[in-house]
Tab-separated table of C-alpha atoms (C1' of nucleotides) in Angstrom:
chain	number	residue	atom	x	y	z
A	529	MET	CA	13.961	1.518	7.033
A	530	PHE	CA	12.238	-1.355	5.314
A	531	ILE	CA	14.539	-4.160	4.195
A	532	GLY	CA	14.251	-7.869	3.618
A	533	THR	CA	11.932	-10.298	1.913
A	534	PHE	CA	8.936	-11.985	3.489
A	535	ASP	CA	6.741	-14.831	2.298
A	536	LEU	CA	3.170	-14.459	3.353
A	537	SER	CA	-0.278	-15.379	2.266
A	538	MET	CA	-3.410	-13.421	1.651
A	539	ASP	CA	-6.428	-14.967	3.297
A	540	PRO	CA	-9.749	-15.496	1.524
A	541	LYS	CA	-10.879	-12.088	2.697
A	542	ASN	CA	-7.990	-10.256	1.097
A	543	ARG	CA	-6.211	-9.638	4.343
A	544	ILE	CA	-2.433	-9.735	4.742
A	545	HIS	CA	-0.555	-9.958	7.990
A	546	LEU	CA	2.246	-7.463	7.804
A	547	PRO	CA	5.513	-9.089	8.893
A	548	ALA	CA	6.415	-8.142	12.435
A	549	LYS	CA	9.588	-6.426	11.294
A	550	VAL	CA	7.698	-4.304	8.824
A	551	ARG	CA	5.154	-3.400	11.435
A	552	ASP	CA	7.878	-2.383	13.861
A	553	VAL	CA	9.517	-0.095	11.334
A	554	LEU	CA	6.184	1.394	10.342
A	555	HIS	CA	5.384	2.202	13.938
A	556	SER	CA	8.777	3.414	15.005
A	557	VAL	CA	10.009	5.508	12.104
A	558	TYR	CA	6.876	6.269	10.088
A	559	GLU	CA	3.261	6.325	10.999
A	560	PRO	CA	0.332	4.133	10.069
A	561	PRO	CA	-1.892	3.976	8.124
A	562	LEU	CA	-0.292	2.593	5.038
A	563	ILE	CA	-1.153	4.088	1.657
A	564	VAL	CA	-1.173	1.285	-0.885
A	565	THR	CA	-0.775	2.247	-4.532
A	566	VAL	CA	-0.230	0.512	-7.827
A	567	SER	CA	3.409	0.179	-8.739
A	568	ASP	CA	5.563	-1.602	-11.301
A	569	ARG	CA	3.969	-5.070	-11.558
A	570	CYS	CA	3.219	-4.963	-7.850
A	571	LEU	CA	1.721	-2.758	-5.162
A	572	ALA	CA	3.631	-0.203	-3.152
A	573	GLY	CA	2.964	0.684	0.471
A	574	TYR	CA	4.017	4.057	1.827
A	575	ALA	CA	3.359	6.000	4.943
A	576	ALA	CA	0.996	8.827	4.030
A	577	ARG	CA	3.560	11.606	4.257
A	578	GLN	CA	6.074	9.836	2.041
A	579	TRP	CA	3.382	8.994	-0.473
A	580	LEU	CA	2.341	12.601	-0.736
A	581	GLU	CA	5.906	13.863	-1.060
A	582	LYS	CA	6.513	11.482	-3.921
A	583	TYR	CA	3.283	12.463	-5.623
A	584	GLU	CA	3.879	16.173	-5.361
A	585	LYS	CA	7.408	15.888	-6.578
A	586	ILE	CA	6.230	14.352	-9.823
A	587	GLU	CA	3.366	16.816	-10.059
A	588	SER	CA	5.677	19.779	-9.680
A	589	GLU	CA	7.727	18.862	-12.733
A	590	PRO	CA	6.689	20.199	-16.155
A	591	TYR	CA	3.424	18.790	-17.458
A	592	THR	CA	3.126	16.137	-20.128
A	593	PRO	CA	-0.056	14.231	-21.059
A	594	GLU	CA	1.562	10.919	-20.102
A	595	LYS	CA	2.345	12.261	-16.701
A	596	GLY	CA	-1.231	13.414	-16.255
A	597	ASP	CA	-2.424	9.878	-16.872
A	598	LEU	CA	0.204	8.513	-14.551
A	599	LEU	CA	-0.799	10.781	-11.693
A	600	ARG	CA	-4.444	9.934	-12.188
A	601	ALA	CA	-3.680	6.225	-12.162
A	602	ILE	CA	-1.620	6.561	-9.025
A	603	SER	CA	-4.070	8.557	-6.989
A	604	ALA	CA	-7.127	6.775	-8.328
A	605	ASN	CA	-5.565	3.464	-7.386
A	606	ALA	CA	-4.340	4.484	-3.988
A	607	GLU	CA	-6.106	3.362	-0.848
A	608	GLU	CA	-5.640	4.025	2.781
A	609	CYS	CA	-5.146	0.634	4.420
A	610	PRO	CA	-5.229	0.892	8.205
A	611	LEU	CA	-3.650	-1.802	10.333
A	612	LYS	CA	-6.268	-3.910	12.044
A	613	ASN	CA	-4.954	-6.671	14.267
A	614	GLY	CA	-1.635	-6.415	12.484
A	615	ARG	CA	-3.257	-6.911	9.118
A	616	ILE	CA	-4.151	-4.737	6.176
A	617	LEU	CA	-7.073	-5.251	3.859
A	618	ILE	CA	-6.216	-5.135	0.164
A	619	PRO	CA	-9.034	-3.742	-1.995
A	620	THR	CA	-10.151	-6.001	-4.809
A	621	ARG	CA	-9.103	-3.526	-7.466
A	622	LEU	CA	-5.511	-3.498	-6.256
A	623	LYS	CA	-5.451	-7.241	-5.736
A	624	GLU	CA	-6.381	-7.762	-9.336
A	625	TYR	CA	-3.940	-5.207	-10.631
A	626	ALA	CA	-1.078	-7.017	-8.926
A	627	GLN	CA	-2.500	-10.408	-9.896
A	628	ILE	CA	-2.287	-11.592	-6.349
A	629	LYS	CA	-3.743	-15.009	-5.701
A	630	ARG	CA	-2.861	-16.486	-2.353
A	631	ASP	CA	0.879	-16.379	-1.966
A	632	VAL	CA	2.390	-12.983	-1.446
A	633	VAL	CA	5.910	-11.623	-1.144
A	634	ILE	CA	6.600	-8.409	0.678
A	635	VAL	CA	9.866	-6.698	-0.149
A	636	GLY	CA	11.404	-3.917	1.900
A	637	ARG	CA	12.496	-1.024	-0.284
A	638	VAL	CA	13.876	1.286	2.378
A	639	LYS	CA	11.228	4.020	2.273
A	640	LYS	CA	8.424	1.839	0.952
A	641	ILE	CA	7.407	-1.772	0.803
A	642	GLU	CA	6.448	-3.710	-2.275
A	643	ILE	CA	3.642	-6.230	-2.246
A	644	TRP	CA	3.985	-8.874	-4.938
A	645	SER	CA	2.134	-11.867	-6.170
A	646	ALA	CA	4.592	-14.634	-5.237
A	647	GLU	CA	4.414	-16.066	-8.702
A	648	ARG	CA	5.113	-12.768	-10.381
A	649	TYR	CA	7.910	-12.027	-7.992
A	650	ARG	CA	9.622	-15.273	-8.884
A	651	GLU	CA	9.407	-14.371	-12.536
A	652	ALA	CA	10.764	-10.911	-11.915
A	653	VAL	CA	13.711	-12.225	-9.955
A	654	ALA	CA	14.386	-14.942	-12.496
A	655	SER	CA	14.570	-12.381	-15.273
A	656	THR	CA	17.862	-11.125	-13.882
A	657	PRO	CA	20.346	-14.020	-13.776
A	658	PRO	CA	22.910	-14.034	-10.958
A	659	SER	CA	25.780	-13.348	-13.317
A	660	GLU	CA	24.194	-10.159	-14.553
A	661	LEU	CA	23.361	-9.160	-11.039
A	662	SER	CA	26.961	-9.691	-9.994
A	663	GLU	CA	28.112	-7.506	-12.795
A	664	ARG	CA	25.854	-4.678	-11.765
A	665	ILE	CA	26.910	-4.986	-8.173
A	666	ARG	CA	30.506	-4.771	-9.226
A	667	GLU	CA	29.735	-1.826	-11.467
A	668	TYR	CA	28.182	0.113	-8.648
A	669	GLY	CA	30.713	-1.103	-6.133
A	670	PHE	CA	28.196	-2.373	-3.625
B	1485	MET	CA	-6.055	14.286	0.576
B	1486	PHE	CA	-8.501	12.747	-1.841
B	1487	ILE	CA	-7.510	9.312	-3.098
B	1488	GLY	CA	-9.277	6.273	-4.450
B	1489	THR	CA	-12.028	5.447	-6.903
B	1490	PHE	CA	-15.724	5.300	-6.149
B	1491	ASP	CA	-18.632	3.962	-8.185
B	1492	LEU	CA	-21.831	5.882	-7.643
B	1493	SER	CA	-25.033	6.749	-9.356
B	1494	MET	CA	-26.727	10.020	-10.075
B	1495	ASP	CA	-30.401	10.019	-9.199
B	1496	PRO	CA	-33.117	11.221	-11.592
B	1497	LYS	CA	-32.813	14.685	-10.085
B	1498	ASN	CA	-29.122	15.032	-10.848
B	1499	ARG	CA	-28.024	14.515	-7.317
B	1500	ILE	CA	-24.903	12.566	-6.358
B	1501	HIS	CA	-24.134	11.164	-2.956
B	1502	LEU	CA	-20.537	12.053	-2.234
B	1503	PRO	CA	-18.684	8.985	-0.965
B	1504	ALA	CA	-18.274	9.045	2.779
B	1505	LYS	CA	-14.497	9.143	2.529
B	1506	VAL	CA	-14.631	12.139	0.248
B	1507	ARG	CA	-17.033	13.891	2.544
B	1508	ASP	CA	-14.800	13.236	5.512
B	1509	VAL	CA	-11.750	14.679	3.805
B	1510	LEU	CA	-13.712	17.665	2.567
B	1511	HIS	CA	-14.899	18.430	6.066
B	1512	SER	CA	-11.683	17.720	7.911
B	1513	VAL	CA	-8.979	19.201	5.723
B	1514	TYR	CA	-10.855	21.530	3.390
B	1515	GLU	CA	-14.184	23.234	3.679
B	1516	PRO	CA	-17.467	22.870	1.827
B	1517	PRO	CA	-18.982	23.991	-0.456
B	1518	LEU	CA	-17.541	22.295	-3.477
B	1519	ILE	CA	-16.780	24.318	-6.580
B	1520	VAL	CA	-17.452	22.137	-9.601
B	1521	THR	CA	-15.751	23.092	-12.857
B	1522	VAL	CA	-15.309	21.601	-16.271
B	1523	SER	CA	-12.125	19.595	-16.599
B	1524	ASP	CA	-10.472	17.173	-19.004
B	1525	ARG	CA	-13.350	14.957	-20.204
B	1526	CYS	CA	-14.848	15.148	-16.730
B	1527	LEU	CA	-15.783	17.564	-13.973
B	1528	ALA	CA	-13.463	18.707	-11.234
B	1529	GLY	CA	-14.512	19.487	-7.709
B	1530	TYR	CA	-12.414	21.765	-5.520
B	1531	ALA	CA	-12.910	23.381	-2.204
B	1532	ALA	CA	-13.453	27.076	-2.857
B	1533	ARG	CA	-10.055	28.188	-1.580
B	1534	GLN	CA	-8.124	25.654	-3.647
B	1535	TRP	CA	-10.150	26.476	-6.737
B	1536	LEU	CA	-9.314	30.125	-6.367
B	1537	GLU	CA	-5.638	29.476	-5.730
B	1538	LYS	CA	-5.425	27.420	-8.878
B	1539	TYR	CA	-7.228	30.056	-10.884
B	1540	GLU	CA	-5.087	32.912	-9.633
B	1541	LYS	CA	-1.902	31.007	-10.160
B	1542	ILE	CA	-2.691	30.595	-13.835
B	1543	GLU	CA	-3.833	34.186	-14.034
B	1544	SER	CA	-0.603	35.452	-12.542
B	1545	GLU	CA	1.532	33.861	-15.230
B	1546	PRO	CA	2.296	35.801	-18.398
B	1547	TYR	CA	-0.742	36.434	-20.551
B	1548	THR	CA	-1.501	34.626	-23.788
B	1549	PRO	CA	-4.794	34.766	-25.700
B	1550	GLU	CA	-5.321	31.025	-25.212
B	1551	LYS	CA	-5.008	31.449	-21.520
B	1552	GLY	CA	-7.574	34.202	-21.521
B	1553	ASP	CA	-10.048	31.867	-23.160
B	1554	LEU	CA	-9.177	29.098	-20.765
B	1555	LEU	CA	-9.756	31.225	-17.700
B	1556	ARG	CA	-13.072	32.427	-19.078
B	1557	ALA	CA	-14.196	28.870	-19.760
B	1558	ILE	CA	-13.164	27.703	-16.333
B	1559	SER	CA	-14.881	30.388	-14.383
B	1560	ALA	CA	-17.915	30.566	-16.656
B	1561	ASN	CA	-18.448	26.852	-16.220
B	1562	ALA	CA	-17.887	26.715	-12.514
B	1563	GLU	CA	-20.728	26.285	-10.078
B	1564	GLU	CA	-20.922	26.321	-6.366
B	1565	CYS	CA	-22.439	23.004	-5.329
B	1566	PRO	CA	-23.281	22.974	-1.626
B	1567	LEU	CA	-23.603	19.705	0.226
B	1568	LYS	CA	-27.206	19.008	1.063
B	1569	ASN	CA	-27.821	15.861	3.036
B	1570	GLY	CA	-24.492	14.473	1.864
B	1571	ARG	CA	-25.367	15.081	-1.763
B	1572	ILE	CA	-24.465	17.640	-4.372
B	1573	LEU	CA	-26.662	18.769	-7.218
B	1574	ILE	CA	-24.987	18.769	-10.603
B	1575	PRO	CA	-26.264	21.558	-12.892
B	1576	THR	CA	-27.596	20.387	-16.227
B	1577	ARG	CA	-24.934	22.232	-18.195
B	1578	LEU	CA	-22.122	20.458	-16.385
B	1579	LYS	CA	-23.886	17.123	-16.515
B	1580	GLU	CA	-24.086	17.400	-20.263
B	1581	TYR	CA	-20.524	18.582	-20.625
B	1582	ALA	CA	-19.277	15.486	-18.861
B	1583	GLN	CA	-21.822	13.268	-20.653
B	1584	ILE	CA	-23.000	11.856	-17.400
B	1585	LYS	CA	-25.926	9.475	-17.613
B	1586	ARG	CA	-26.665	7.490	-14.502
B	1587	ASP	CA	-23.458	5.745	-13.491
B	1588	VAL	CA	-20.760	7.980	-12.142
B	1589	VAL	CA	-17.167	7.460	-11.051
B	1590	ILE	CA	-15.530	9.788	-8.580
B	1591	VAL	CA	-11.743	9.792	-8.537
B	1592	GLY	CA	-9.608	11.260	-5.781
B	1593	ARG	CA	-6.859	13.491	-7.151
B	1594	VAL	CA	-5.226	14.582	-3.908
B	1595	LYS	CA	-6.298	18.229	-3.848
B	1596	LYS	CA	-9.380	17.820	-6.015
B	1597	ILE	CA	-11.858	15.193	-7.074
B	1598	GLU	CA	-12.862	14.238	-10.582
B	1599	ILE	CA	-16.427	13.385	-11.489
B	1600	TRP	CA	-16.691	11.124	-14.530
B	1601	SER	CA	-19.356	9.468	-16.572
B	1602	ALA	CA	-18.696	5.805	-15.740
B	1603	GLU	CA	-18.674	4.912	-19.395
B	1604	ARG	CA	-16.187	7.594	-20.310
B	1605	TYR	CA	-13.984	6.739	-17.389
B	1606	ARG	CA	-13.782	3.150	-18.504
B	1607	GLU	CA	-12.670	4.313	-21.927
B	1608	ALA	CA	-10.085	6.638	-20.461
B	1609	VAL	CA	-8.617	3.929	-18.254
B	1610	ALA	CA	-8.597	1.411	-21.078
B	1611	SER	CA	-6.530	3.751	-23.206
B	1612	THR	CA	-3.484	3.153	-21.007
B	1613	PRO	CA	-2.699	-0.570	-20.824
B	1614	PRO	CA	-1.143	-1.917	-17.624
B	1615	SER	CA	2.193	-2.619	-19.262
B	1616	GLU	CA	2.550	0.973	-20.339
B	1617	LEU	CA	1.451	2.147	-16.951
B	1618	SER	CA	4.044	-0.064	-15.264
B	1619	GLU	CA	6.721	1.391	-17.436
B	1620	ARG	CA	5.841	4.938	-16.522
B	1621	ILE	CA	5.664	4.060	-12.856
B	1622	ARG	CA	9.101	2.511	-13.065
B	1623	GLU	CA	10.405	5.562	-14.868
B	1624	TYR	CA	9.208	7.853	-12.115
B	1625	GLY	CA	10.099	5.419	-9.371
B	1626	PHE	CA	6.767	5.271	-7.635
C	894	DC	C1'	-52.222	28.853	-12.787
C	895	DA	C1'	-49.429	25.038	-14.058
C	896	DA	C1'	-45.272	22.847	-14.397
C	897	DA	C1'	-40.636	22.212	-13.360
C	898	DC	C1'	-37.267	22.298	-10.222
C	899	DG	C1'	-34.813	22.256	-5.753
C	900	DT	C1'	-34.823	20.505	-1.119
C	901	DG	C1'	-35.581	18.074	3.225
C	902	DC	C1'	-36.695	13.889	5.187
C	903	DC	C1'	-37.027	9.132	5.824
C	904	DG	C1'	-36.777	4.111	5.328
C	905	DA	C1'	-34.939	-0.178	3.649
C	906	DT	C1'	-31.388	-3.108	2.511
C	907	DG	C1'	-27.454	-5.032	1.754
C	908	DA	C1'	-22.767	-5.033	1.840
C	909	DA	C1'	-18.648	-3.840	4.110
C	910	DC	C1'	-16.119	-3.915	8.184
C	911	DA	C1'	-14.517	-4.577	13.053
C	912	DT	C1'	-13.852	-7.586	16.591
C	913	DC	C1'	-12.981	-11.875	18.600
C	914	DC	C1'	-11.489	-16.360	18.631
C	915	DG	C1'	-8.618	-20.531	18.315
C	916	DC	C1'	-5.250	-23.332	15.884
C	917	DG	C1'	-0.724	-24.672	14.463
C	918	DC	C1'	3.660	-23.727	12.906
C	919	DT	C1'	8.321	-22.215	13.666
C	920	DC	C1'	12.007	-20.538	15.938
C	921	DC	C1'	14.355	-19.489	19.973
C	922	DT	C1'	15.608	-20.624	24.695
C	923	DT	C1'	16.945	-23.512	28.139
D	166	DA	C1'	15.423	-32.464	23.140
D	167	DA	C1'	11.641	-30.246	25.291
D	168	DG	C1'	9.232	-26.263	26.348
D	169	DG	C1'	7.382	-21.836	25.424
D	170	DA	C1'	6.385	-17.694	23.158
D	171	DG	C1'	5.530	-15.208	19.146
D	172	DC	C1'	3.666	-14.984	14.879
D	173	DG	C1'	1.012	-16.116	10.816
D	174	DC	C1'	-3.350	-17.979	9.292
D	175	DG	C1'	-8.268	-18.663	8.879
D	176	DG	C1'	-13.104	-18.475	10.293
D	177	DA	C1'	-17.400	-16.787	12.234
D	178	DT	C1'	-20.187	-13.405	13.710
D	179	DG	C1'	-22.695	-9.483	14.435
D	180	DT	C1'	-23.451	-4.684	13.660
D	181	DT	C1'	-22.850	-0.465	11.650
D	182	DC	C1'	-23.513	2.700	8.161
D	183	DA	C1'	-23.388	4.197	3.353
D	184	DT	C1'	-26.095	4.375	-0.579
D	185	DC	C1'	-30.235	4.640	-2.978
D	186	DG	C1'	-34.699	5.847	-4.016
D	187	DG	C1'	-39.201	7.657	-2.947
D	188	DC	C1'	-42.265	11.191	-1.311
D	189	DA	C1'	-43.975	15.569	-0.081
D	190	DC	C1'	-43.418	20.311	0.404
D	191	DG	C1'	-41.951	24.928	-1.058
D	192	DT	C1'	-40.390	28.005	-4.510
D	193	DT	C1'	-39.553	29.760	-8.784
D	194	DT	C1'	-40.577	30.153	-13.732
D	195	DG	C1'	-43.016	30.675	-17.688
DNA sequence: CAAACGTGCCGATGAACATCCGCGCTCCTT
DNA sequence: AAGGAGCGCGGATGTTCATCGGCACGTTTG
């Protein structure tokens, strides 16, 4: 499973070196290539099978117009990103969506990874103060 | 599966080059020809088998008058568009339905593709701002 | 017969991509 | 503390190939 946080940088050609740990997990438990999709303020990377399962699960639920738009946005903004020399190439469209400049944070989310603009990630983390986080941890007994 | 977004142009003879990735998927997992039907503000392209499955699934559900009209419209406005030299020919009727001028956007929708007038697609995308999109993504956990 | 339409073929070009390379940092080992 | 190995970073380069548009031929239509 994907866990941990990694600071990386995107080079001028929109390439990102996947952290070695992430690469190992991807090779050993899933299967490249990585499907990169838009997510909540960031990008999400799934193995193809897991991406499709997620997609079809949402699709199978009762239809609403909002969900139609959501599914279009997800599949329209998904790209197959093969690993070349340990790196993936992020398409311009996705780079802009996630507002990625140079510094990137990759977060392991068990079955997926999240790819964040470092700046945005800092903001997102800062929006939940440690005290509140502690409370939630206590609440869920983790 | 079909994913991603592609900017293309229709030539003066109403032909569209299918993107190479789309062609590859169509050949490897489905089978040409492409059945092109009217869809929501755009055209939809299915492999014949998937088109038929979709049609029969709707047909098999309990009858309502609206559904009768829908099925008529779908099959009346469907055309078989064979791949010739990597291109498909869009019939005038469908071109006009989708208000396609010159610039075209093709969107992968997993089991089908959507063929949009570029202008109309821009409008459709603009109608869901990123913040709202993020919220829905978070809600569905993608 | 004329015009419109569909189709095959081909060429140019320009952008996207793959591959290869070397550097330097960091972290672990000894 | 010194050495080494792994890993992240960036650049350069060349080549492939996808897309676009034109042209010419055949066929159908009116």
